[in-house]
Tab-separated table of C-alpha atoms in Angstrom:
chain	number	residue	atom	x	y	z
A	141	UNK	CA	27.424	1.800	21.760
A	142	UNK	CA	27.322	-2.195	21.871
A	143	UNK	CA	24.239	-4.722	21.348
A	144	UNK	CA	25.386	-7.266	23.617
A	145	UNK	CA	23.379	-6.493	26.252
A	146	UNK	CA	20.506	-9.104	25.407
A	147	UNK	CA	18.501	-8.236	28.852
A	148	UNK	CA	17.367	-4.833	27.198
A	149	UNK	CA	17.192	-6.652	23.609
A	150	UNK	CA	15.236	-9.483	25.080
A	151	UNK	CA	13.427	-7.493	28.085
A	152	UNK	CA	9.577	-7.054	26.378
A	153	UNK	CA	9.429	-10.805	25.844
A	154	UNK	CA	8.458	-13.549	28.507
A	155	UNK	CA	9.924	-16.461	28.827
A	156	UNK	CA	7.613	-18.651	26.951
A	157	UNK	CA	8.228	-15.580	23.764
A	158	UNK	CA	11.961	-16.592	23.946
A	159	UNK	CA	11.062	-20.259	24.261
A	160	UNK	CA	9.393	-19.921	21.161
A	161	UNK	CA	11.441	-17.389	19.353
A	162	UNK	CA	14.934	-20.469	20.389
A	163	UNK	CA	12.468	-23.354	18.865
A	164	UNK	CA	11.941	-20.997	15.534
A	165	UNK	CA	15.074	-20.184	14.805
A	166	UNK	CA	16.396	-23.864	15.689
A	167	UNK	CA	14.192	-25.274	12.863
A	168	UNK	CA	14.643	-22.832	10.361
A	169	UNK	CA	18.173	-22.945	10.966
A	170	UNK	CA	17.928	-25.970	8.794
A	171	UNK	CA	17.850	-25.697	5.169
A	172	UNK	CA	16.251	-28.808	4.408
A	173	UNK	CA	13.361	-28.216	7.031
A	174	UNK	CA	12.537	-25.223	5.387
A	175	UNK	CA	12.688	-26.330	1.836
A	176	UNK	CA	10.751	-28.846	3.010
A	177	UNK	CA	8.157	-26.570	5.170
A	178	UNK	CA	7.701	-24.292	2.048
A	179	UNK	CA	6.902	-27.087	0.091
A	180	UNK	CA	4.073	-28.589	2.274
A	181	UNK	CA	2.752	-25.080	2.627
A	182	UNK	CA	2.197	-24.275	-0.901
A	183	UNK	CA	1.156	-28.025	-1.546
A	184	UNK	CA	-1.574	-26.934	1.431
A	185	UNK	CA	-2.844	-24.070	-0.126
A	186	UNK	CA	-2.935	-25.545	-3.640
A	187	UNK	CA	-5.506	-27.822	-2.311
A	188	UNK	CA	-7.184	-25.154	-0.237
A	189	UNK	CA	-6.416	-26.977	2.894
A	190	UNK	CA	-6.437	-25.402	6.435
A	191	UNK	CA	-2.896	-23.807	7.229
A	192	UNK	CA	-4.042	-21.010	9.740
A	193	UNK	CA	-3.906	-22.895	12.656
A	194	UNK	CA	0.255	-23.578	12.401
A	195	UNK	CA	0.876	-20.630	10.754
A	196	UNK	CA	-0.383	-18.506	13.038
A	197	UNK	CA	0.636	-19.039	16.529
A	198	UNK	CA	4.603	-20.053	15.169
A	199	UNK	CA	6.176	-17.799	11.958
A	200	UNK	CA	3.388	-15.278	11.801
A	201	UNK	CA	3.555	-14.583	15.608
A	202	UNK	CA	7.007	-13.798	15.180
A	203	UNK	CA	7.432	-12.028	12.400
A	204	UNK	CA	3.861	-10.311	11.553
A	205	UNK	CA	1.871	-8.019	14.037
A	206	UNK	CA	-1.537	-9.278	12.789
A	207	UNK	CA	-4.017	-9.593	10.253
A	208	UNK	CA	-5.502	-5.503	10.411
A	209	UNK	CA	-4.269	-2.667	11.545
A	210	UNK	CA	-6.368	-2.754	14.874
A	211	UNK	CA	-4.563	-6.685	15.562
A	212	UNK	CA	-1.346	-4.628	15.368
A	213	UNK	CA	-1.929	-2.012	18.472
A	214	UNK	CA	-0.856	-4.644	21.236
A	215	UNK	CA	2.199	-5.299	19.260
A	216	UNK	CA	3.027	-1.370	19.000
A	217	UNK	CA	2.155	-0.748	22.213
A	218	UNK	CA	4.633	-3.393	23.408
A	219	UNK	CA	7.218	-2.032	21.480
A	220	UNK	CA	6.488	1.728	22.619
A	221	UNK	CA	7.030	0.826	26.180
A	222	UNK	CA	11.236	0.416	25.177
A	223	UNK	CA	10.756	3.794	23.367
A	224	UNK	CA	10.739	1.585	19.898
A	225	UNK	CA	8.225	3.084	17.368
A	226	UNK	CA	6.595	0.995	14.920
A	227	UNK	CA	5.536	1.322	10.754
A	228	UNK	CA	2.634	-1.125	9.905
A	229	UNK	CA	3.539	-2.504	6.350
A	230	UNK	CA	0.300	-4.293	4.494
A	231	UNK	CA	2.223	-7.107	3.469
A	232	UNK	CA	-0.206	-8.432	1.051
A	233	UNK	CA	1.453	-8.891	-2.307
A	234	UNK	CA	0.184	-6.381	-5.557
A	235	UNK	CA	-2.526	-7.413	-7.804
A	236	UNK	CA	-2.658	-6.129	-11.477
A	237	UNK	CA	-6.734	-6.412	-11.326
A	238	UNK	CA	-8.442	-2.828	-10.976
A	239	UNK	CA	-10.217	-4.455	-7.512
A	240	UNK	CA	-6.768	-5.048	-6.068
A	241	UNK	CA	-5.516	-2.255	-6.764
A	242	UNK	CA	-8.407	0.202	-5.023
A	243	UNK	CA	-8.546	-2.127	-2.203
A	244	UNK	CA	-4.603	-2.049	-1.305
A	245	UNK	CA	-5.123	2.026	-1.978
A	246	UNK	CA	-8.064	2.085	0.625
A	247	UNK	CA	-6.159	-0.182	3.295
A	248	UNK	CA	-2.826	2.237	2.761
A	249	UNK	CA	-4.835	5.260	3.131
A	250	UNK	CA	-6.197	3.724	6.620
A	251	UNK	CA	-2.132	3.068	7.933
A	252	UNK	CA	-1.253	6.681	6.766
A	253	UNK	CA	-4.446	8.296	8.837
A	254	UNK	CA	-3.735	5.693	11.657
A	255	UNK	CA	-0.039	7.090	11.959
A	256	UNK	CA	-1.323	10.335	12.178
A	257	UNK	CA	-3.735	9.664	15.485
A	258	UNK	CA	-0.586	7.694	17.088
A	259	UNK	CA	2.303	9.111	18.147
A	260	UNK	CA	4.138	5.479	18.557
A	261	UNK	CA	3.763	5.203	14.584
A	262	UNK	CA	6.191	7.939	13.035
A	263	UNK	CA	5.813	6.533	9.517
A	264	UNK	CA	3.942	4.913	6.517
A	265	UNK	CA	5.025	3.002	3.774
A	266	UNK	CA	3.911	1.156	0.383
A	267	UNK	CA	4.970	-0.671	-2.382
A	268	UNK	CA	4.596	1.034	-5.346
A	269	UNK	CA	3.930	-2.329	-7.541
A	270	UNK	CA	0.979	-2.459	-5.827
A	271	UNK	CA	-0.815	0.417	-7.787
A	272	UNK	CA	-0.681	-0.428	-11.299
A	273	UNK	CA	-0.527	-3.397	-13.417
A	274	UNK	CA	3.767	-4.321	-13.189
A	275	UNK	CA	3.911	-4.449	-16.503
A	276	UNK	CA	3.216	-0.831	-16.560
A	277	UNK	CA	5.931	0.238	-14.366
A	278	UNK	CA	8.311	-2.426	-16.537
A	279	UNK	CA	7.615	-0.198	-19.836
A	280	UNK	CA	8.387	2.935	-18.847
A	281	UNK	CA	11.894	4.060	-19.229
A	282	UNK	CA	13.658	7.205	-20.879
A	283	UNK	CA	13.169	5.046	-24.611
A	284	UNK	CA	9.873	4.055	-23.705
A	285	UNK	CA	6.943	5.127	-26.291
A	286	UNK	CA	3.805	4.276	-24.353
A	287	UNK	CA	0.949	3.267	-26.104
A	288	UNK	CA	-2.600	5.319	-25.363
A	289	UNK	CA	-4.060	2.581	-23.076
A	290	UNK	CA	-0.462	2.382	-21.150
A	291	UNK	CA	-0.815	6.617	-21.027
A	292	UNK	CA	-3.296	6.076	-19.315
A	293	UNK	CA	-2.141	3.381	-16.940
A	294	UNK	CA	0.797	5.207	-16.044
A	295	UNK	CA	-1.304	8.519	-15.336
A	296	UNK	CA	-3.218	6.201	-13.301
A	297	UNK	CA	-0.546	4.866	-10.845
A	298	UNK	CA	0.888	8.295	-10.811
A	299	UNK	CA	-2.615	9.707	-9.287
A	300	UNK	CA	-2.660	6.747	-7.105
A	301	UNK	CA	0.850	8.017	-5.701
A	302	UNK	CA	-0.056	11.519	-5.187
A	303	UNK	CA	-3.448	10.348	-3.161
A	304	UNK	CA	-0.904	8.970	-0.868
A	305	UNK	CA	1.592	11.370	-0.634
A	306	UNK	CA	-0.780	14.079	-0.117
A	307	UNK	CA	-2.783	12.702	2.055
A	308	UNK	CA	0.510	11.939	4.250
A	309	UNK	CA	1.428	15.706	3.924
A	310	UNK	CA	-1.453	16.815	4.794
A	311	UNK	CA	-1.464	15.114	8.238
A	312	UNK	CA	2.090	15.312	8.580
A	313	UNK	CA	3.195	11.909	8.852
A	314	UNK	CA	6.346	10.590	6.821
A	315	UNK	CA	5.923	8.239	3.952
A	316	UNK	CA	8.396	5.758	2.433
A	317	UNK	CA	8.173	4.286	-1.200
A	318	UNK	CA	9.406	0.797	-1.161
A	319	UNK	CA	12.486	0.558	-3.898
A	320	UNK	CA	11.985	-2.856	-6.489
A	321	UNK	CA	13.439	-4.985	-8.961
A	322	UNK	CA	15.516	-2.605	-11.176
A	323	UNK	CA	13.391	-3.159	-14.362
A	324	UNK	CA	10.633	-0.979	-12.157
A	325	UNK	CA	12.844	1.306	-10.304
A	326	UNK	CA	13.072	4.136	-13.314
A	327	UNK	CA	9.271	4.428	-13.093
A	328	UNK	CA	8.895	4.213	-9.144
A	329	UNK	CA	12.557	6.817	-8.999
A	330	UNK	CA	10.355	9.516	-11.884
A	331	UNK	CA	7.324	9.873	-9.931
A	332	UNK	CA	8.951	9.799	-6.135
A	333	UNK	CA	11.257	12.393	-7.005
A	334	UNK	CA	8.315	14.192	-8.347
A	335	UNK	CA	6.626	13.632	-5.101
A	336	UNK	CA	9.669	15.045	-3.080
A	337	UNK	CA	10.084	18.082	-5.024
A	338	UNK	CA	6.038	19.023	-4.227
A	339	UNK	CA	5.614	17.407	-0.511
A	340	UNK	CA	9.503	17.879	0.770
A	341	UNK	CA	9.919	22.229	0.408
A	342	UNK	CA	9.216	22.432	4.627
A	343	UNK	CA	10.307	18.977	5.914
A	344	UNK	CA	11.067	15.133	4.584
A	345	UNK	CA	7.936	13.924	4.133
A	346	UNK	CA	8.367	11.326	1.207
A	347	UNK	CA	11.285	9.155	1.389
A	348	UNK	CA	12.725	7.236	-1.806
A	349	UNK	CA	14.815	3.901	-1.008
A	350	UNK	CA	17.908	3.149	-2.525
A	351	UNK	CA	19.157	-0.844	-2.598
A	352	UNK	CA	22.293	-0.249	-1.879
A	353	UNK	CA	23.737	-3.355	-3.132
A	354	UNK	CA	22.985	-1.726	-6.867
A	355	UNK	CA	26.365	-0.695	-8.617
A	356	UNK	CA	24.229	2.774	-9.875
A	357	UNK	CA	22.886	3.613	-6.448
A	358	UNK	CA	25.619	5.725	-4.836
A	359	UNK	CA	26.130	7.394	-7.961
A	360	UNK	CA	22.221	7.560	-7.575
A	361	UNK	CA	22.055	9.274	-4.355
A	362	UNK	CA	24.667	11.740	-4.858
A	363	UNK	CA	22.338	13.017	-8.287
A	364	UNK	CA	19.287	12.842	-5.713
A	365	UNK	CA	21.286	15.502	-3.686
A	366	UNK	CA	21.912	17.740	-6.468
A	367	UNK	CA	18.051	17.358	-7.314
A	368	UNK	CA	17.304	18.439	-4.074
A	369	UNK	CA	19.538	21.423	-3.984
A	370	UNK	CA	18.598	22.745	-7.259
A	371	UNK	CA	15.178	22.865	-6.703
A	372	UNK	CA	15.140	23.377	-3.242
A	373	UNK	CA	13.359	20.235	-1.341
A	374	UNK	CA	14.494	17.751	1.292
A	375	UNK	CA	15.996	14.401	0.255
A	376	UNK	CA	13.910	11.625	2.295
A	377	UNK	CA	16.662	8.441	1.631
A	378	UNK	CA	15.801	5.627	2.967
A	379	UNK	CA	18.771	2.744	2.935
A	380	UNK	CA	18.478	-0.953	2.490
A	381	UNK	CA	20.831	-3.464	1.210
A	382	UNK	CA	18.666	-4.729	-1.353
A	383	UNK	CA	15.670	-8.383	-1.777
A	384	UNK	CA	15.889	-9.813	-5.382
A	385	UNK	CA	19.593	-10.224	-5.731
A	386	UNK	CA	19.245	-13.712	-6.965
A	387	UNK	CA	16.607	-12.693	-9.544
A	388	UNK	CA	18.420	-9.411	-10.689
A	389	UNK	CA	21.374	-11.650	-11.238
A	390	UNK	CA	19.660	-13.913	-13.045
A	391	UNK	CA	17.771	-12.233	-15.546
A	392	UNK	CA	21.142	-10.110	-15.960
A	393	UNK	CA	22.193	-13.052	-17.440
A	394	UNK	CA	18.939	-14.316	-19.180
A	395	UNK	CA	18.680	-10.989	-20.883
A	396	UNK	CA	22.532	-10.513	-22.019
A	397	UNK	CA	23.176	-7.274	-19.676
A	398	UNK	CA	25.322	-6.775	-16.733
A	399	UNK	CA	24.099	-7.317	-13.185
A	400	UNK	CA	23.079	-4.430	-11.717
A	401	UNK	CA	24.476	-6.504	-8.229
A	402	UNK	CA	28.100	-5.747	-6.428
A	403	UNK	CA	29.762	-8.952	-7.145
A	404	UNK	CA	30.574	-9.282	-3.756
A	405	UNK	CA	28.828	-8.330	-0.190
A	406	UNK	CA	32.297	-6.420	0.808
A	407	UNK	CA	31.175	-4.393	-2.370
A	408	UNK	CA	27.613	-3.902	-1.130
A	409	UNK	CA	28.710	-2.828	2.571
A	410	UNK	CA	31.360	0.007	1.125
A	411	UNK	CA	28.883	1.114	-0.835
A	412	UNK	CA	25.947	0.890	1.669
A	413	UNK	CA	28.418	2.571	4.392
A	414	UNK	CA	29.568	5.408	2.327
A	415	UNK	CA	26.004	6.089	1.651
A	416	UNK	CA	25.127	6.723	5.282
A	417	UNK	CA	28.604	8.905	5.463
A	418	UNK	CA	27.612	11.102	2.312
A	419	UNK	CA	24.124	11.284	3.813
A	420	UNK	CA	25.465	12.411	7.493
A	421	UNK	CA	27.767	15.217	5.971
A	422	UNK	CA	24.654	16.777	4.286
A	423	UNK	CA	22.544	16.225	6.955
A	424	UNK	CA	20.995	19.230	6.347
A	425	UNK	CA	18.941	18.594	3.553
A	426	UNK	CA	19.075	14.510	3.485
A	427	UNK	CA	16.760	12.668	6.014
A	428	UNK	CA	18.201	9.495	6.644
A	429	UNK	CA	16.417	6.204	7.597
A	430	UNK	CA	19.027	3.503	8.231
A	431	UNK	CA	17.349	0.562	7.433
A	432	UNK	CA	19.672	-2.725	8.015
A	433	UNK	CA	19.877	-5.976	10.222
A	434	UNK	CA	23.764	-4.864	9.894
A	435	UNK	CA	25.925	-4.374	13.304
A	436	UNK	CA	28.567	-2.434	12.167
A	437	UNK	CA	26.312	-0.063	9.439
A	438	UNK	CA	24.414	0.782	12.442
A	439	UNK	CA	27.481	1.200	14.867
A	440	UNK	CA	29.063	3.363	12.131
A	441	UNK	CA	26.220	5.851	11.975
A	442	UNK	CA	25.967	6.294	15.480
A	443	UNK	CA	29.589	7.078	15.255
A	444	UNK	CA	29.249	9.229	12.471
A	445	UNK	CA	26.380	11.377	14.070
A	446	UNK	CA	28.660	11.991	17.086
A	447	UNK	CA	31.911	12.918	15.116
A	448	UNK	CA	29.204	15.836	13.519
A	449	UNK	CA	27.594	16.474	16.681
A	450	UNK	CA	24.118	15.158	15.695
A	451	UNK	CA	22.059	14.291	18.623
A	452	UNK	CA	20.561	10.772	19.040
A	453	UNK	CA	16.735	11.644	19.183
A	454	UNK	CA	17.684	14.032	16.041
A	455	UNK	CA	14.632	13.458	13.887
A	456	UNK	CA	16.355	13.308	10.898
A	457	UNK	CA	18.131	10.429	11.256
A	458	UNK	CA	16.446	6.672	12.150
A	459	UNK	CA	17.654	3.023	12.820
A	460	UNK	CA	15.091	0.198	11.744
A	461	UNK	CA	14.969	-3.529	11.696
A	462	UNK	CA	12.274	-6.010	10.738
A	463	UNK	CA	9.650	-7.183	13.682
A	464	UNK	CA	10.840	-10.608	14.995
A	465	UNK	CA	14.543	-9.733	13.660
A	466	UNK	CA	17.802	-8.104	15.047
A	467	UNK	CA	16.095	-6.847	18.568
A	468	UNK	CA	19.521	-6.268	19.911
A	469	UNK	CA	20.407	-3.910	17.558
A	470	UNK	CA	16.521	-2.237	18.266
A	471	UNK	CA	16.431	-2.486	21.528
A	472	UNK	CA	19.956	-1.546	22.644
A	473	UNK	CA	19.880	1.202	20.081
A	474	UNK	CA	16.548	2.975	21.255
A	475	UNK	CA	18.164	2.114	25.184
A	476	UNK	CA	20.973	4.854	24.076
A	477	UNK	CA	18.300	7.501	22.943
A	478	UNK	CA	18.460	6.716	18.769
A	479	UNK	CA	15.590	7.168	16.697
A	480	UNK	CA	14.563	3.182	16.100
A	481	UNK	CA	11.555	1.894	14.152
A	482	UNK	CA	10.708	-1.644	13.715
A	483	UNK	CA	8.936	-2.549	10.334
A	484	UNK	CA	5.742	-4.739	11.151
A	485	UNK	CA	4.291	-6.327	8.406
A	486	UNK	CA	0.549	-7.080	9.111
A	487	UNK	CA	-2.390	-9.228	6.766
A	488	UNK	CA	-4.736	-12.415	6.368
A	489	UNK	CA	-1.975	-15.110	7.202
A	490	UNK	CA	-2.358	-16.752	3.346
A	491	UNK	CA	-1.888	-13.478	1.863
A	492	UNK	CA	1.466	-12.692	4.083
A	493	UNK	CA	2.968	-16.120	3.533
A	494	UNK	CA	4.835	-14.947	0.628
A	495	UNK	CA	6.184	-12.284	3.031
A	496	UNK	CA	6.748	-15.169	5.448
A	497	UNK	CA	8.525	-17.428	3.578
A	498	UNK	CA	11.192	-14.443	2.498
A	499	UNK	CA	12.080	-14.140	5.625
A	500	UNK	CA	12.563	-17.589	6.506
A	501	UNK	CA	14.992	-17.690	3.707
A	502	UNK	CA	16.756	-14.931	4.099
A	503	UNK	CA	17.225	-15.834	7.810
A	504	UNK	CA	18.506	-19.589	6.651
A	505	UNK	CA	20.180	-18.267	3.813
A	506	UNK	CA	22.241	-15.178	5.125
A	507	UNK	CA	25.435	-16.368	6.490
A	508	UNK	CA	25.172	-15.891	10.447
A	509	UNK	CA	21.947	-14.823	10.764
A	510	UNK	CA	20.110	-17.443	12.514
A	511	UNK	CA	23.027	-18.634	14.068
A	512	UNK	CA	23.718	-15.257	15.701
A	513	UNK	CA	19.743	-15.119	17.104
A	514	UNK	CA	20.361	-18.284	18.434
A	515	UNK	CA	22.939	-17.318	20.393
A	516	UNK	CA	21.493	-14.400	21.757
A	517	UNK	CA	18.191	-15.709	23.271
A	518	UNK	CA	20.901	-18.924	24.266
A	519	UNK	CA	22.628	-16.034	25.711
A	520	UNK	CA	19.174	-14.653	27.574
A	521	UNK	CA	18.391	-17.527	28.351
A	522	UNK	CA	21.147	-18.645	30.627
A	523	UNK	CA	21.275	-15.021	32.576
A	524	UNK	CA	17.430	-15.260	33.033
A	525	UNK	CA	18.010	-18.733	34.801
A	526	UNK	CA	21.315	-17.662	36.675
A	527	UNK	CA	19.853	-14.834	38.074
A	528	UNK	CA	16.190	-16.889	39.226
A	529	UNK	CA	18.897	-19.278	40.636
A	530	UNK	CA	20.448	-15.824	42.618
């Protein structure tokens, strides 16, 4: 297995895609151009001014499918064609108001019964903040005495949950629950295992995602397991290094606790890769979706799934990367047979930008990462010209 062939990474785009995709990455390979981007952005829409018009055809192209569900089809039918399925996110951030709320409920109920009519789309997925007011999901805890009105706010995201996850069982398509910061997690961990144990008796249905780069989460996984076994239900575990590791960090130390974070991203990869081994040797009852912009997490599992004799198109075990990220992991993965997703995040263009600009940082910020797309369409580039030169 090796993702250095960038002609099958690279093959669904033209070359004015990987024009565009080299000029991207070249600007926001520079921290100050993106500090200073963000800036004029938010100025923008502080004054309501127009944005959509260089938004649009630049960082949303790249990273974001559309702005509905139906703007998305093009983009997973383009992906299908390299046997690469696709999971349409709503990337609109959660609202506390009761309007929000119904409205991000209606649009997720429309991604989980437009999975179900397309075989290219083998999951859904949510964020749970986005079904009840965060402060909610902040109070409860094991120590937690809820007043009345939060009873009944709790009850209420609960419900909201269980619309989704049965409706997703009931047409048989998978569903993942985003994981969050850790003062949320304990609320959004209670109710998806809850989920599992009624939706999971026949086959992984709801997955739960663990942030690997969480000191409790191994530890975590290993008491999901024992969940599982004792009361009989698959383990959906979805894997992800983690988002908020500056903020977890720093209201660690705001609040007088210890961070939750690995100290060190050789910590986080141990853990994440012995997750993905402890997963693998009880494959069967733990559905695994390895999601990571990682080379060698992604190596290692295809090496672990042939050391146990697990078949590449096994359906219990995926690969995913973000849209517009990492296609020669994707692309070179699903060229070898693997199960590979990519995550496409789709909305109105002001309503994704917070979306946006998180991965314009991470890809700035994360040492290698724009540096190593650059040198793959560089690398694309120059075979695409020597061989029109042939």
């Amino acid at each position: 297995m090796s993702f250095d062939n960038t002609e099958v990474a690279f093959r669904r785009m033209s070359n004015t895609d990987l024009n565009r995709a080299y000029l991207l990455f070249k600007t926001i390979s520079s921290n100050a151009v993106v500090a200073l981007g963000n800036y004029g952005i938010s100025t923008a829409l502080a004054l309501h001014l127009p944005i959509n018009w260089i938004i649009k055809p630049t960082v949303y192209a790249h990273f974001v499918g559309g702005e509905t569900i139906d703007e998305c089809k093009p983009v997973v039918q383009s992906i299908a064609q390299h046997t690469v399925s696709g999971i349409l996110d709503y990337s609109v951030e959660g609202s506390d108001s009761t309007q929000g709320i119904q409205a991000a409920l209606a649009e997720t109920l429309r991604t989980i019964e437009n999975a179900a009519t397309d075989p290219n789309i083998p999951f859904a997925v949510f964020k749970p903040t986005a079904f009840a007011p965060s402060y909610i999901l902040e109070q409860v805890s094991p120590q937690a005495t809820l007043s009345p009105q939060q009873e009944i706010e709790w009850k209420l995201f609960q419900q909201r949950v269980e619309t989704l996850c049965a409706k997703a069982h009931s047409l048989g398509v998978r569903i993942m629950i985003d994981a969050e910061d850790v003062k949320y997690q304990y609320a959004i961990d209670t109710v998806t295992d809850q989920m599992m144990a009624r939706y999971n008796t026949q086959q992984p249905i709801v997955f739960n995602t663990f942030q690997m780069y969480r000191t409790d989460r191994l530890a975590y996984l290993k008491a999901s397991h024992a969940k599982a076994q004792a009361q009989g239900y698959w383990l959906g575990a979805k894997f992800v290094r983690g988002a908020y590791m500056e903020r977890e960090r720093k209201r660690a130390q705001e609040h007088g606790y210890p961070s939750p974070i690995h100290h060190t991203k050789a910590e986080t990869d141990t853990a994440y890769n012995e997750a993905i081994r402890y997963s693998i040797e009880h494959i069967e009852q733990i559905a695994i979706f390895n999601g990571t912009h990682n080379e060698h997490s992604s190596l290692y599992m295809t090496q672990l799934m042939a050391t146990h004799q697990i078949a590449p198109n096994d359906p219990r075990c995926w690969f995913a990367q973000l849209y517009g990220m990492s296609d020669h992991i994707s692309f070179n993965l699903a060229h070898a047979g693997y199960n590979v997703a990519k995550y496409i995040p789709y909305g109105p263009v002001k309503h994704v930008l917070p979306y946006l600009f998180r991965r314009v940082e991470e890809n700035t910020s994360v040492a290698g990462q724009t540096g190593r797309e650059l040198s793959l369409i560089t690398k694309e580039k120059r075979r695409r010209k020597a061989q029109a030169s042939i």
